[in-house]
Amino acid sequence: MTAVSIVILNYNHPEIIDICLHTLAITDGVVYEVIVVDNNSADPQSLPNLRQYTKEGLITTLVENPVNSFFSEGNNIGVRNSDPDSEYILLLNSDVAFLRADWLTQLLRWMDGTADYWPSVWGLAPTQPSPGPRDIVSAGWSHDI
């Protein structure tokens, strides 16, 4: 059984989702799948890159949406293409990078009330000091990746 279905939208940002998918691959301790919905990207690199990442195993399911369904419907499309037996669905923005392999384990432990700490997201205010150990950073805002 897939414990977590991770749904990620892409629209014209191959350089951002590249960071997201390559750092997501460090995740361990949890069975998960990655569903990427490309919302009809017009740039010439998004789809070829996403197809390659699917071949490499970074993406479990690639949905090439023929129209831009925007955020809400794009996520709904991703959920519809996820494993129906998944225990959790995680809607993940493509502009994040993962720094710790156990970030998802800790997130699930938080969900069941046994986490040692809450995984820390940093990057929304990159001029401010990190509030603690960083697990996830914003690839679009952070200055440290």
PDB file of N, CA and C in Angstrom, residues 8-69:
ATOM      1  N   ILE A   8       1.974  17.159  -7.233  1.00  0.00           N
ATOM      2  CA  ILE A   8       2.718  18.391  -7.528  1.00  0.00           C
ATOM      3  C   ILE A   8       2.235  18.934  -8.870  1.00  0.00           C
ATOM      4  N   LEU A   9       1.932  20.221  -8.910  1.00  0.00           N
ATOM      5  CA  LEU A   9       1.572  20.882 -10.169  1.00  0.00           C
ATOM      6  C   LEU A   9       2.804  21.517 -10.788  1.00  0.00           C
ATOM      7  N   ASN A  10       2.827  21.551 -12.104  1.00  0.00           N
ATOM      8  CA  ASN A  10       3.885  22.254 -12.823  1.00  0.00           C
ATOM      9  C   ASN A  10       3.248  23.134 -13.884  1.00  0.00           C
ATOM     10  N   TYR A  11       3.787  24.324 -14.013  1.00  0.00           N
ATOM     11  CA  TYR A  11       3.380  25.218 -15.097  1.00  0.00           C
ATOM     12  C   TYR A  11       4.556  26.130 -15.423  1.00  0.00           C
ATOM     13  N   ASN A  12       5.249  25.819 -16.491  1.00  0.00           N
ATOM     14  CA  ASN A  12       6.315  26.680 -17.022  1.00  0.00           C
ATOM     15  C   ASN A  12       7.485  26.934 -16.079  1.00  0.00           C
ATOM     16  N   HIS A  13       7.825  26.018 -15.225  1.00  0.00           N
ATOM     17  CA  HIS A  13       8.971  26.223 -14.344  1.00  0.00           C
ATOM     18  C   HIS A  13       9.823  24.971 -14.242  1.00  0.00           C
ATOM     19  N   PRO A  14      10.485  24.583 -15.330  1.00  0.00           N
ATOM     20  CA  PRO A  14      11.292  23.351 -15.275  1.00  0.00           C
ATOM     21  C   PRO A  14      12.445  23.437 -14.285  1.00  0.00           C
ATOM     22  N   GLU A  15      12.996  24.620 -14.075  1.00  0.00           N
ATOM     23  CA  GLU A  15      14.130  24.756 -13.163  1.00  0.00           C
ATOM     24  C   GLU A  15      13.717  24.596 -11.698  1.00  0.00           C
ATOM     25  N   ILE A  16      12.494  24.952 -11.382  1.00  0.00           N
ATOM     26  CA  ILE A  16      12.006  24.841 -10.004  1.00  0.00           C
ATOM     27  C   ILE A  16      11.607  23.397  -9.695  1.00  0.00           C
ATOM     28  N   ILE A  17      10.826  22.777 -10.564  1.00  0.00           N
ATOM     29  CA  ILE A  17      10.399  21.402 -10.285  1.00  0.00           C
ATOM     30  C   ILE A  17      11.585  20.447 -10.339  1.00  0.00           C
ATOM     31  N   ASP A  18      12.625  20.800 -11.089  1.00  0.00           N
ATOM     32  CA  ASP A  18      13.847  20.000 -11.111  1.00  0.00           C
ATOM     33  C   ASP A  18      14.435  19.888  -9.708  1.00  0.00           C
ATOM     34  N   ILE A  19      14.545  21.006  -9.021  1.00  0.00           N
ATOM     35  CA  ILE A  19      15.069  21.008  -7.647  1.00  0.00           C
ATOM     36  C   ILE A  19      14.150  20.208  -6.734  1.00  0.00           C
ATOM     37  N   CYS A  20      12.857  20.444  -6.860  1.00  0.00           N
ATOM     38  CA  CYS A  20      11.877  19.755  -6.021  1.00  0.00           C
ATOM     39  C   CYS A  20      11.996  18.242  -6.176  1.00  0.00           C
ATOM     40  N   LEU A  21      11.971  17.750  -7.399  1.00  0.00           N
ATOM     41  CA  LEU A  21      11.973  16.305  -7.626  1.00  0.00           C
ATOM     42  C   LEU A  21      13.289  15.656  -7.225  1.00  0.00           C
ATOM     43  N   HIS A  22      14.402  16.317  -7.522  1.00  0.00           N
ATOM     44  CA  HIS A  22      15.693  15.719  -7.164  1.00  0.00           C
ATOM     45  C   HIS A  22      15.933  15.694  -5.656  1.00  0.00           C
ATOM     46  N   THR A  23      15.457  16.707  -4.952  1.00  0.00           N
ATOM     47  CA  THR A  23      15.616  16.670  -3.499  1.00  0.00           C
ATOM     48  C   THR A  23      14.562  15.784  -2.849  1.00  0.00           C
ATOM     49  N   LEU A  24      13.382  15.685  -3.444  1.00  0.00           N
ATOM     50  CA  LEU A  24      12.345  14.785  -2.937  1.00  0.00           C
ATOM     51  C   LEU A  24      12.836  13.338  -2.943  1.00  0.00           C
ATOM     52  N   ALA A  25      13.712  13.014  -3.874  1.00  0.00           N
ATOM     53  CA  ALA A  25      14.221  11.646  -4.011  1.00  0.00           C
ATOM     54  C   ALA A  25      15.041  11.188  -2.801  1.00  0.00           C
ATOM     55  N   ILE A  26      15.468  12.115  -1.928  1.00  0.00           N
ATOM     56  CA  ILE A  26      16.213  11.707  -0.728  1.00  0.00           C
ATOM     57  C   ILE A  26      15.300  11.140   0.346  1.00  0.00           C
ATOM     58  N   THR A  27      13.996  11.307   0.172  1.00  0.00           N
ATOM     59  CA  THR A  27      13.023  10.877   1.174  1.00  0.00           C
ATOM     60  C   THR A  27      13.139   9.383   1.424  1.00  0.00           C
ATOM     61  N   ASP A  28      13.205   9.021   2.707  1.00  0.00           N
ATOM     62  CA  ASP A  28      13.220   7.597   3.035  1.00  0.00           C
ATOM     63  C   ASP A  28      12.309   7.312   4.222  1.00  0.00           C
ATOM     64  N   GLY A  29      12.041   6.054   4.426  1.00  0.00           N
ATOM     65  CA  GLY A  29      11.246   5.629   5.568  1.00  0.00           C
ATOM     66  C   GLY A  29       9.757   5.588   5.329  1.00  0.00           C
ATOM     67  N   VAL A  30       9.286   6.019   4.157  1.00  0.00           N
ATOM     68  CA  VAL A  30       7.856   6.064   3.856  1.00  0.00           C
ATOM     69  C   VAL A  30       7.659   5.608   2.415  1.00  0.00           C
ATOM     70  N   VAL A  31       6.644   4.782   2.202  1.00  0.00           N
ATOM     71  CA  VAL A  31       6.273   4.402   0.839  1.00  0.00           C
ATOM     72  C   VAL A  31       5.411   5.536   0.279  1.00  0.00           C
ATOM     73  N   TYR A  32       5.867   6.106  -0.820  1.00  0.00           N
ATOM     74  CA  TYR A  32       5.131   7.227  -1.408  1.00  0.00           C
ATOM     75  C   TYR A  32       5.182   7.144  -2.920  1.00  0.00           C
ATOM     76  N   GLU A  33       4.248   7.855  -3.542  1.00  0.00           N
ATOM     77  CA  GLU A  33       4.237   8.003  -4.990  1.00  0.00           C
ATOM     78  C   GLU A  33       4.217   9.493  -5.298  1.00  0.00           C
ATOM     79  N   VAL A  34       4.699   9.837  -6.480  1.00  0.00           N
ATOM     80  CA  VAL A  34       4.738  11.233  -6.910  1.00  0.00           C
ATOM     81  C   VAL A  34       3.905  11.362  -8.176  1.00  0.00           C
ATOM     82  N   ILE A  35       2.857  12.171  -8.101  1.00  0.00           N
ATOM     83  CA  ILE A  35       2.017  12.458  -9.250  1.00  0.00           C
ATOM     84  C   ILE A  35       2.266  13.906  -9.635  1.00  0.00           C
ATOM     85  N   VAL A  36       2.726  14.123 -10.853  1.00  0.00           N
ATOM     86  CA  VAL A  36       2.948  15.478 -11.338  1.00  0.00           C
ATOM     87  C   VAL A  36       1.909  15.769 -12.413  1.00  0.00           C
ATOM     88  N   VAL A  37       1.226  16.887 -12.259  1.00  0.00           N
ATOM     89  CA  VAL A  37       0.276  17.353 -13.257  1.00  0.00           C
ATOM     90  C   VAL A  37       0.901  18.566 -13.930  1.00  0.00           C
ATOM     91  N   ASP A  38       1.196  18.425 -15.218  1.00  0.00           N
ATOM     92  CA  ASP A  38       1.660  19.585 -15.971  1.00  0.00           C
ATOM     93  C   ASP A  38       0.428  20.288 -16.512  1.00  0.00           C
ATOM     94  N   ASN A  39       0.266  21.542 -16.125  1.00  0.00           N
ATOM     95  CA  ASN A  39      -0.914  22.329 -16.465  1.00  0.00           C
ATOM     96  C   ASN A  39      -0.746  23.034 -17.807  1.00  0.00           C
ATOM     97  N   ASN A  40      -0.416  22.253 -18.854  1.00  0.00           N
ATOM     98  CA  ASN A  40      -0.289  22.764 -20.214  1.00  0.00           C
ATOM     99  C   ASN A  40       0.813  23.816 -20.334  1.00  0.00           C
ATOM    100  N   SER A  41       1.976  23.483 -19.817  1.00  0.00           N
ATOM    101  CA  SER A  41       3.121  24.405 -19.900  1.00  0.00           C
ATOM    102  C   SER A  41       3.432  24.753 -21.346  1.00  0.00           C
ATOM    103  N   ALA A  42       3.763  26.013 -21.568  1.00  0.00           N
ATOM    104  CA  ALA A  42       4.094  26.489 -22.913  1.00  0.00           C
ATOM    105  C   ALA A  42       5.599  26.531 -23.152  1.00  0.00           C
ATOM    106  N   ASP A  43       6.401  26.499 -22.088  1.00  0.00           N
ATOM    107  CA  ASP A  43       7.846  26.570 -22.276  1.00  0.00           C
ATOM    108  C   ASP A  43       8.330  25.270 -22.922  1.00  0.00           C
ATOM    109  N   PRO A  44       9.419  25.332 -23.659  1.00  0.00           N
ATOM    110  CA  PRO A  44       9.863  24.144 -24.409  1.00  0.00           C
ATOM    111  C   PRO A  44      10.532  23.058 -23.564  1.00  0.00           C
ATOM    112  N   GLN A  45      10.842  23.303 -22.308  1.00  0.00           N
ATOM    113  CA  GLN A  45      11.579  22.332 -21.503  1.00  0.00           C
ATOM    114  C   GLN A  45      10.736  21.525 -20.531  1.00  0.00           C
ATOM    115  N   SER A  46       9.600  22.058 -20.099  1.00  0.00           N
ATOM    116  CA  SER A  46       8.837  21.385 -19.031  1.00  0.00           C
ATOM    117  C   SER A  46       8.486  19.946 -19.369  1.00  0.00           C
ATOM    118  N   LEU A  47       7.757  19.718 -20.445  1.00  0.00           N
ATOM    119  CA  LEU A  47       7.313  18.357 -20.739  1.00  0.00           C
ATOM    120  C   LEU A  47       8.458  17.399 -21.045  1.00  0.00           C
ATOM    121  N   PRO A  48       9.441  17.775 -21.864  1.00  0.00           N
ATOM    122  CA  PRO A  48      10.557  16.840 -22.070  1.00  0.00           C
ATOM    123  C   PRO A  48      11.265  16.485 -20.755  1.00  0.00           C
ATOM    124  N   ASN A  49      11.472  17.471 -19.902  1.00  0.00           N
ATOM    125  CA  ASN A  49      12.117  17.201 -18.614  1.00  0.00           C
ATOM    126  C   ASN A  49      11.260  16.271 -17.760  1.00  0.00           C
ATOM    127  N   LEU A  50       9.954  16.555 -17.681  1.00  0.00           N
ATOM    128  CA  LEU A  50       9.066  15.732 -16.862  1.00  0.00           C
ATOM    129  C   LEU A  50       8.994  14.298 -17.389  1.00  0.00           C
ATOM    130  N   ARG A  51       8.974  14.144 -18.698  1.00  0.00           N
ATOM    131  CA  ARG A  51       8.974  12.791 -19.281  1.00  0.00           C
ATOM    132  C   ARG A  51      10.264  12.054 -18.909  1.00  0.00           C
ATOM    133  N   GLN A  52      11.385  12.765 -18.919  1.00  0.00           N
ATOM    134  CA  GLN A  52      12.655  12.151 -18.543  1.00  0.00           C
ATOM    135  C   GLN A  52      12.658  11.770 -17.059  1.00  0.00           C
ATOM    136  N   TYR A  53      12.135  12.646 -16.209  1.00  0.00           N
ATOM    137  CA  TYR A  53      12.074  12.344 -14.780  1.00  0.00           C
ATOM    138  C   TYR A  53      11.179  11.135 -14.515  1.00  0.00           C
ATOM    139  N   THR A  54      10.143  10.960 -15.336  1.00  0.00           N
ATOM    140  CA  THR A  54       9.281   9.784 -15.198  1.00  0.00           C
ATOM    141  C   THR A  54      10.073   8.531 -15.547  1.00  0.00           C
ATOM    142  N   LYS A  55      10.844   8.583 -16.618  1.00  0.00           N
ATOM    143  CA  LYS A  55      11.683   7.443 -17.009  1.00  0.00           C
ATOM    144  C   LYS A  55      12.711   7.121 -15.923  1.00  0.00           C
ATOM    145  N   GLU A  56      13.227   8.151 -15.263  1.00  0.00           N
ATOM    146  CA  GLU A  56      14.235   7.973 -14.213  1.00  0.00           C
ATOM    147  C   GLU A  56      13.627   7.509 -12.888  1.00  0.00           C
ATOM    148  N   GLY A  57      12.311   7.523 -12.774  1.00  0.00           N
ATOM    149  CA  GLY A  57      11.664   7.088 -11.546  1.00  0.00           C
ATOM    150  C   GLY A  57      11.429   8.183 -10.523  1.00  0.00           C
ATOM    151  N   LEU A  58      11.708   9.438 -10.867  1.00  0.00           N
ATOM    152  CA  LEU A  58      11.443  10.539  -9.939  1.00  0.00           C
ATOM    153  C   LEU A  58       9.950  10.866  -9.882  1.00  0.00           C
ATOM    154  N   ILE A  59       9.229  10.539 -10.949  1.00  0.00           N
ATOM    155  CA  ILE A  59       7.786  10.751 -11.035  1.00  0.00           C
ATOM    156  C   ILE A  59       7.143   9.385 -11.242  1.00  0.00           C
ATOM    157  N   THR A  60       6.138   9.081 -10.438  1.00  0.00           N
ATOM    158  CA  THR A  60       5.404   7.825 -10.586  1.00  0.00           C
ATOM    159  C   THR A  60       4.388   7.931 -11.711  1.00  0.00           C
ATOM    160  N   THR A  61       3.617   9.026 -11.685  1.00  0.00           N
ATOM    161  CA  THR A  61       2.576   9.255 -12.687  1.00  0.00           C
ATOM    162  C   THR A  61       2.685  10.691 -13.178  1.00  0.00           C
ATOM    163  N   LEU A  62       2.791  10.846 -14.491  1.00  0.00           N
ATOM    164  CA  LEU A  62       2.810  12.171 -15.112  1.00  0.00           C
ATOM    165  C   LEU A  62       1.504  12.357 -15.850  1.00  0.00           C
ATOM    166  N   VAL A  63       0.795  13.428 -15.526  1.00  0.00           N
ATOM    167  CA  VAL A  63      -0.440  13.777 -16.218  1.00  0.00           C
ATOM    168  C   VAL A  63      -0.152  15.011 -17.057  1.00  0.00           C
ATOM    169  N   GLU A  64      -0.278  14.871 -18.365  1.00  0.00           N
ATOM    170  CA  GLU A  64      -0.072  15.997 -19.284  1.00  0.00           C
ATOM    171  C   GLU A  64      -1.437  16.605 -19.577  1.00  0.00           C
ATOM    172  N   ASN A  65      -1.794  17.587 -18.772  1.00  0.00           N
ATOM    173  CA  ASN A  65      -3.090  18.217 -18.886  1.00  0.00           C
ATOM    174  C   ASN A  65      -3.137  19.041 -20.176  1.00  0.00           C
ATOM    175  N   PRO A  66      -4.148  18.853 -21.039  1.00  0.00           N
ATOM    176  CA  PRO A  66      -4.195  19.573 -22.307  1.00  0.00           C
ATOM    177  C   PRO A  66      -4.594  21.044 -22.176  1.00  0.00           C
ATOM    178  N   VAL A  67      -5.067  21.433 -21.005  1.00  0.00           N
ATOM    179  CA  VAL A  67      -5.412  22.833 -20.731  1.00  0.00           C
ATOM    180  C   VAL A  67      -4.862  23.188 -19.356  1.00  0.00           C
ATOM    181  N   ASN A  68      -4.711  24.471 -19.088  1.00  0.00           N
ATOM    182  CA  ASN A  68      -4.315  24.908 -17.756  1.00  0.00           C
ATOM    183  C   ASN A  68      -5.560  24.924 -16.886  1.00  0.00           C
ATOM    184  N   SER A  69      -5.652  23.974 -15.981  1.00  0.00           N
ATOM    185  CA  SER A  69      -6.810  23.879 -15.091  1.00  0.00           C
ATOM    186  C   SER A  69      -6.618  24.664 -13.802  1.00  0.00           C
TER     187      SER A  69
END
